[in-house]
Amino acid sequence: MEILQTEDVSDFFEQAESLLVEKEACNNLGLGILNRVMESGSTQDQAPPYLGMVKEAGKLVYVFLQTPPHNLILPDIGTSRAEILSLIARHLYHQGIQLPGVVGPVKAVQQFAAKWEQLTGEKAEVEMKQLIYRLDEVHLVEKGSGHLIPADEKDEALIKAWLIGFGKEAKVSMDDVRAGEMAKDFIGSRSVYLWVVDGRPVSMANQSRKTKNGVTINAVYTPDVYKRNGYATALVAALSQKLLDDGNLFCSLYTDQTNPTSNGIYQRIGYHVVGESVMYSFR
């Protein structure tokens, strides 16, 4: 086996796409990042993406990617084997690549993390266990009062504040600067939506990564004062239906595996589990 590296995103995508779309919803993170970079010509980061391909007898059997300084992404690919993950870990280590963590399907991440610990002496710690959901058709959901609207410039301060709240709730890094940048980006791309009741925004969600046939929803958040009114359910159902009506064949999203409330909400809407993901940090 050999590992090849390229900075040509289009070439990487052309070679990797057939492997990644076999489990398109599960690989929405990697596919979405690649699509974004090809469309914008930028990773929104300082360094170019690290794009790796594992070939065996000249045939592509696995790929991996990182947009520094973020986590290494290990896709969900059927050809994944322990020796491939070990080879990737050794390759990155000998190249002096710094990794804050790794994210991907549970078995692949565990195999990589074990080898990385052995090579570096760092400690791999579980940051989050997630379920990956896919929706092909929205179940009928009683939406009650309220309606879906796209957020605009006047909502920027609200989106920023709610992103900070989302970060705390989801236990993801979200300081004031990052929340402000994300709010501006979401509104500028017209991707963030609000559920509005009696003229008052009560919940938000964002249309995120686009793949060949699907789109991902993220940053679903309802402030405590508006919880337990079904607003998030109504919002995600309405946004999911809109995205299907726009021509997407499916919607996908991640949930915290340990949160029964959010998992119950998405299942009622029509989302079903298609995979599991785990995120490790290296300390």
Short mmCIF file of C-alpha atoms in Angstrom, two decimals:
data_model
loop_
_atom_site.label_atom_id
_atom_site.label_comp_id
_atom_site.label_asym_id
_atom_site.label_seq_id
_atom_site.Cartn_x
_atom_site.Cartn_y
_atom_site.Cartn_z
CA MET A 1 0.00 0.00 0.00
CA GLU A 2 1.07 3.58 -0.57
CA ILE A 3 -0.17 7.01 0.47
CA LEU A 4 -0.36 9.84 -2.02
CA GLN A 5 -0.93 13.46 -1.05
CA THR A 6 -2.31 16.27 -3.20
CA GLU A 7 -3.35 19.90 -2.78
CA ASP A 8 -5.51 19.75 -5.92
CA VAL A 9 -9.00 19.57 -4.43
CA SER A 10 -10.75 18.94 -7.76
CA ASP A 11 -8.44 16.04 -8.60
CA PHE A 12 -8.87 14.58 -5.11
CA PHE A 13 -12.65 14.91 -5.31
CA GLU A 14 -12.77 13.28 -8.74
CA GLN A 15 -10.89 10.26 -7.45
CA ALA A 16 -12.54 10.05 -4.02
CA GLU A 17 -16.17 10.81 -4.84
CA SER A 18 -17.21 7.27 -5.78
CA LEU A 19 -15.91 5.96 -2.43
CA LEU A 20 -17.52 8.74 -0.42
CA VAL A 21 -20.99 8.76 -2.00
CA GLU A 22 -21.54 5.07 -1.24
CA LYS A 23 -22.47 6.37 2.22
CA GLU A 24 -23.23 9.95 1.23
CA ALA A 25 -25.13 10.97 4.36
CA CYS A 26 -22.49 9.47 6.66
CA ASN A 27 -19.75 11.28 4.73
CA ASN A 28 -21.52 14.63 4.59
CA LEU A 29 -18.72 16.30 6.58
CA GLY A 30 -15.90 15.46 4.18
CA LEU A 31 -18.02 15.85 1.05
CA GLY A 32 -19.42 19.15 2.24
CA ILE A 33 -15.99 20.58 3.00
CA LEU A 34 -14.67 19.51 -0.39
CA ASN A 35 -17.66 21.06 -2.17
CA ARG A 36 -17.22 24.29 -0.23
CA VAL A 37 -13.52 24.53 -1.05
CA MET A 38 -14.13 23.85 -4.74
CA GLU A 39 -16.87 26.49 -4.89
CA SER A 40 -15.06 29.19 -2.92
CA GLY A 41 -11.46 28.33 -3.71
CA SER A 42 -10.71 28.63 0.02
CA THR A 43 -10.85 26.55 3.18
CA GLN A 44 -11.54 29.66 5.29
CA ASP A 45 -8.33 28.72 7.09
CA GLN A 46 -4.70 29.75 6.76
CA ALA A 47 -3.26 26.48 5.54
CA PRO A 48 -4.30 24.47 2.45
CA PRO A 49 -6.24 21.26 3.07
CA TYR A 50 -4.32 18.03 3.63
CA LEU A 51 -5.76 15.49 1.18
CA GLY A 52 -4.54 11.91 1.38
CA MET A 53 -5.26 8.83 -0.73
CA VAL A 54 -4.40 5.23 0.12
CA LYS A 55 -3.80 3.03 -2.91
CA GLU A 56 -3.30 -0.72 -3.05
CA ALA A 57 -1.98 -2.27 -6.25
CA GLY A 58 -2.74 1.03 -7.95
CA LYS A 59 -6.38 1.05 -6.82
CA LEU A 60 -7.79 3.73 -4.49
CA VAL A 61 -9.05 2.03 -1.33
CA TYR A 62 -9.32 4.84 1.22
CA VAL A 63 -9.05 8.63 1.59
CA PHE A 64 -8.62 11.06 4.49
CA LEU A 65 -8.51 14.83 4.85
CA GLN A 66 -7.80 17.67 7.23
CA THR A 67 -8.32 21.42 6.96
CA PRO A 68 -5.72 22.71 9.44
CA PRO A 69 -6.00 23.46 12.31
CA HIS A 70 -9.09 21.25 12.57
CA ASN A 71 -9.52 17.55 13.26
CA LEU A 72 -8.49 14.80 10.88
CA ILE A 73 -11.57 13.44 9.08
CA LEU A 74 -11.76 9.69 8.51
CA PRO A 75 -14.65 8.87 6.14
CA ASP A 76 -17.01 5.92 6.44
CA ILE A 77 -15.71 3.67 3.65
CA GLY A 78 -16.26 -0.09 3.43
CA THR A 79 -12.64 -0.78 2.48
CA SER A 80 -11.36 0.59 5.80
CA ARG A 81 -9.07 -1.85 7.60
CA ALA A 82 -6.86 -1.66 10.68
CA GLU A 83 -3.67 -1.77 8.63
CA ILE A 84 -4.86 1.17 6.53
CA LEU A 85 -5.55 3.30 9.62
CA SER A 86 -2.19 2.33 11.08
CA LEU A 87 -0.46 3.28 7.83
CA ILE A 88 -2.17 6.69 7.81
CA ALA A 89 -1.14 7.35 11.42
CA ARG A 90 2.49 6.47 10.69
CA HIS A 91 2.49 8.60 7.53
CA LEU A 92 1.13 11.69 9.30
CA TYR A 93 3.45 11.20 12.27
CA HIS A 94 6.58 10.94 10.12
CA GLN A 95 5.51 14.06 8.22
CA GLY A 96 5.26 15.97 11.49
CA ILE A 97 1.55 16.72 11.07
CA GLN A 98 -0.07 18.20 14.17
CA LEU A 99 -3.54 16.85 14.92
CA PRO A 100 -5.84 18.31 17.59
CA GLY A 101 -8.10 15.30 17.17
CA VAL A 102 -9.85 12.92 14.80
CA VAL A 103 -13.49 12.38 13.83
CA GLY A 104 -15.21 9.63 11.90
CA PRO A 105 -16.85 6.19 12.23
CA VAL A 106 -16.23 4.59 15.61
CA LYS A 107 -14.08 1.60 14.63
CA ALA A 108 -11.83 3.54 12.25
CA VAL A 109 -11.30 6.36 14.75
CA GLN A 110 -10.49 3.93 17.56
CA GLN A 111 -7.95 2.11 15.39
CA PHE A 112 -6.30 5.35 14.29
CA ALA A 113 -6.30 6.84 17.80
CA ALA A 114 -4.67 3.74 19.30
CA LYS A 115 -1.82 3.93 16.79
CA TRP A 116 -1.48 7.71 17.22
CA GLU A 117 -1.16 7.32 20.99
CA GLN A 118 1.54 4.69 20.47
CA LEU A 119 3.49 6.90 18.05
CA THR A 120 3.20 10.26 19.82
CA GLY A 121 2.69 9.46 23.48
CA GLU A 122 -0.38 11.70 23.41
CA LYS A 123 -3.60 10.69 25.14
CA ALA A 124 -6.73 10.22 23.04
CA GLU A 125 -9.91 11.31 24.84
CA VAL A 126 -13.50 11.00 23.64
CA GLU A 127 -15.00 14.45 23.05
CA MET A 128 -18.38 13.45 21.66
CA LYS A 129 -20.32 10.41 20.49
CA GLN A 130 -22.79 11.23 17.75
CA LEU A 131 -25.46 9.61 15.63
CA ILE A 132 -25.81 10.50 11.95
CA TYR A 133 -29.38 10.79 10.70
CA ARG A 134 -30.89 10.87 7.22
CA LEU A 135 -34.35 11.99 6.15
CA ASP A 136 -35.92 11.23 2.77
CA GLU A 137 -39.49 12.26 3.57
CA VAL A 138 -40.92 14.48 6.30
CA HIS A 139 -43.54 12.85 8.48
CA LEU A 140 -46.57 14.96 9.23
CA VAL A 141 -45.78 17.03 12.30
CA GLU A 142 -48.26 19.29 14.09
CA LYS A 143 -46.47 22.60 13.79
CA GLY A 144 -48.87 24.69 15.88
CA SER A 145 -48.37 28.42 15.66
CA GLY A 146 -45.39 29.95 13.95
CA HIS A 147 -43.69 30.03 10.57
CA LEU A 148 -40.25 29.66 9.00
CA ILE A 149 -38.30 32.70 7.79
CA PRO A 150 -34.70 33.21 6.61
CA ALA A 151 -32.68 35.38 9.00
CA ASP A 152 -31.29 38.63 7.64
CA GLU A 153 -28.88 41.40 8.68
CA LYS A 154 -31.14 42.73 11.44
CA ASP A 155 -30.94 39.31 13.15
CA GLU A 156 -27.12 39.15 13.27
CA ALA A 157 -26.78 39.98 16.98
CA LEU A 158 -29.49 37.44 17.83
CA ILE A 159 -27.84 34.70 15.75
CA LYS A 160 -24.49 35.45 17.38
CA ALA A 161 -25.97 35.22 20.90
CA TRP A 162 -27.80 32.01 20.03
CA LEU A 163 -24.66 30.46 18.55
CA ILE A 164 -22.90 31.09 21.86
CA GLY A 165 -25.81 29.38 23.60
CA PHE A 166 -25.69 26.53 21.11
CA GLY A 167 -21.96 26.08 21.77
CA LYS A 168 -22.52 25.78 25.51
CA GLU A 169 -25.41 23.38 25.06
CA ALA A 170 -23.65 21.21 22.49
CA LYS A 171 -20.31 21.40 24.35
CA VAL A 172 -18.43 22.71 21.31
CA SER A 173 -15.91 25.55 21.23
CA MET A 174 -17.74 28.81 20.56
CA ASP A 175 -16.22 32.04 21.81
CA ASP A 176 -17.50 35.53 21.09
CA VAL A 177 -15.28 36.04 18.04
CA ARG A 178 -16.11 32.70 16.42
CA ALA A 179 -19.83 33.16 17.06
CA GLY A 180 -19.70 36.60 15.46
CA GLU A 181 -17.88 35.31 12.39
CA MET A 182 -20.30 32.42 11.99
CA ALA A 183 -23.35 34.65 12.39
CA LYS A 184 -22.07 36.98 9.70
CA ASP A 185 -21.25 34.06 7.41
CA PHE A 186 -24.63 32.34 7.96
CA ILE A 187 -26.58 35.51 7.24
CA GLY A 188 -24.39 36.45 4.29
CA SER A 189 -25.00 33.05 2.69
CA ARG A 190 -28.71 33.15 3.62
CA SER A 191 -28.42 29.72 5.20
CA VAL A 192 -29.79 30.33 8.72
CA TYR A 193 -33.53 30.17 9.46
CA LEU A 194 -35.74 31.22 12.34
CA TRP A 195 -39.03 29.92 13.66
CA VAL A 196 -41.14 32.95 14.45
CA VAL A 197 -44.21 32.99 16.72
CA ASP A 198 -46.29 36.17 17.03
CA GLY A 199 -43.48 38.16 15.45
CA ARG A 200 -40.84 36.82 17.88
CA PRO A 201 -37.98 34.45 16.89
CA VAL A 202 -38.02 31.42 19.17
CA SER A 203 -35.71 28.87 17.52
CA MET A 204 -33.01 28.65 14.82
CA ALA A 205 -31.40 26.14 12.48
CA ASN A 206 -28.83 26.40 9.72
CA GLN A 207 -28.66 24.85 6.26
CA SER A 208 -25.08 23.66 6.17
CA ARG A 209 -22.97 21.37 3.99
CA LYS A 210 -24.18 20.44 0.50
CA THR A 211 -23.35 17.10 -1.08
CA LYS A 212 -24.25 15.63 -4.47
CA ASN A 213 -27.76 14.59 -3.47
CA GLY A 214 -28.26 15.97 0.03
CA VAL A 215 -27.81 18.79 2.47
CA THR A 216 -27.01 18.94 6.18
CA ILE A 217 -28.84 20.84 8.91
CA ASN A 218 -26.89 22.05 11.94
CA ALA A 219 -26.85 24.65 14.73
CA VAL A 220 -30.38 23.77 15.85
CA TYR A 221 -31.01 25.82 18.98
CA THR A 222 -33.92 26.97 21.12
CA PRO A 223 -33.27 29.22 24.16
CA ASP A 224 -34.39 27.78 27.49
CA VAL A 225 -37.25 30.25 27.80
CA TYR A 226 -38.86 28.84 24.62
CA LYS A 227 -38.15 25.16 25.17
CA ARG A 228 -40.82 22.45 25.50
CA ASN A 229 -43.20 24.16 23.08
CA GLY A 230 -42.37 22.07 20.01
CA TYR A 231 -40.66 24.95 18.26
CA ALA A 232 -37.48 23.06 17.31
CA THR A 233 -39.57 20.18 15.98
CA ALA A 234 -41.67 22.52 13.87
CA LEU A 235 -38.60 24.40 12.65
CA VAL A 236 -36.57 21.36 11.62
CA ALA A 237 -39.62 19.75 9.96
CA ALA A 238 -40.37 22.90 7.98
CA LEU A 239 -36.75 23.51 7.00
CA SER A 240 -36.27 19.86 6.03
CA GLN A 241 -39.36 20.02 3.81
CA LYS A 242 -38.12 23.23 2.20
CA LEU A 243 -34.74 21.67 1.43
CA LEU A 244 -36.43 18.62 -0.13
CA ASP A 245 -38.71 20.90 -2.14
CA ASP A 246 -35.60 22.76 -3.34
CA GLY A 247 -34.43 19.55 -5.06
CA ASN A 248 -32.33 17.78 -2.43
CA LEU A 249 -33.01 14.05 -2.27
CA PHE A 250 -32.32 13.87 1.45
CA CYS A 251 -31.35 15.87 4.55
CA SER A 252 -28.83 14.76 7.15
CA LEU A 253 -27.79 15.88 10.61
CA TYR A 254 -25.71 14.91 13.62
CA THR A 255 -27.01 14.47 17.15
CA ASP A 256 -25.39 13.93 20.52
CA GLN A 257 -25.88 10.22 21.07
CA THR A 258 -26.56 10.79 24.77
CA ASN A 259 -29.36 13.35 24.26
CA PRO A 260 -32.70 11.51 24.18
CA THR A 261 -34.69 14.71 23.61
CA SER A 262 -33.06 15.74 20.34
CA ASN A 263 -32.93 12.15 19.08
CA GLY A 264 -36.64 11.73 19.79
CA ILE A 265 -37.48 14.99 18.00
CA TYR A 266 -35.65 14.06 14.81
CA GLN A 267 -37.08 10.54 14.72
CA ARG A 268 -40.63 11.91 14.95
CA ILE A 269 -39.92 14.17 11.98
CA GLY A 270 -38.77 11.21 9.89
CA TYR A 271 -35.01 11.08 10.39
CA HIS A 272 -33.49 7.61 10.76
CA VAL A 273 -30.03 6.60 11.96
CA VAL A 274 -27.59 5.70 9.19
CA GLY A 275 -24.31 5.80 11.10
CA GLU A 276 -22.35 6.60 14.23
CA SER A 277 -19.51 9.05 14.62
CA VAL A 278 -17.05 9.70 17.41
CA MET A 279 -14.69 12.61 17.98
CA TYR A 280 -11.42 12.18 19.88
CA SER A 281 -9.08 14.93 21.03
CA PHE A 282 -5.35 14.38 21.47
CA ARG A 283 -3.79 15.84 24.62
#
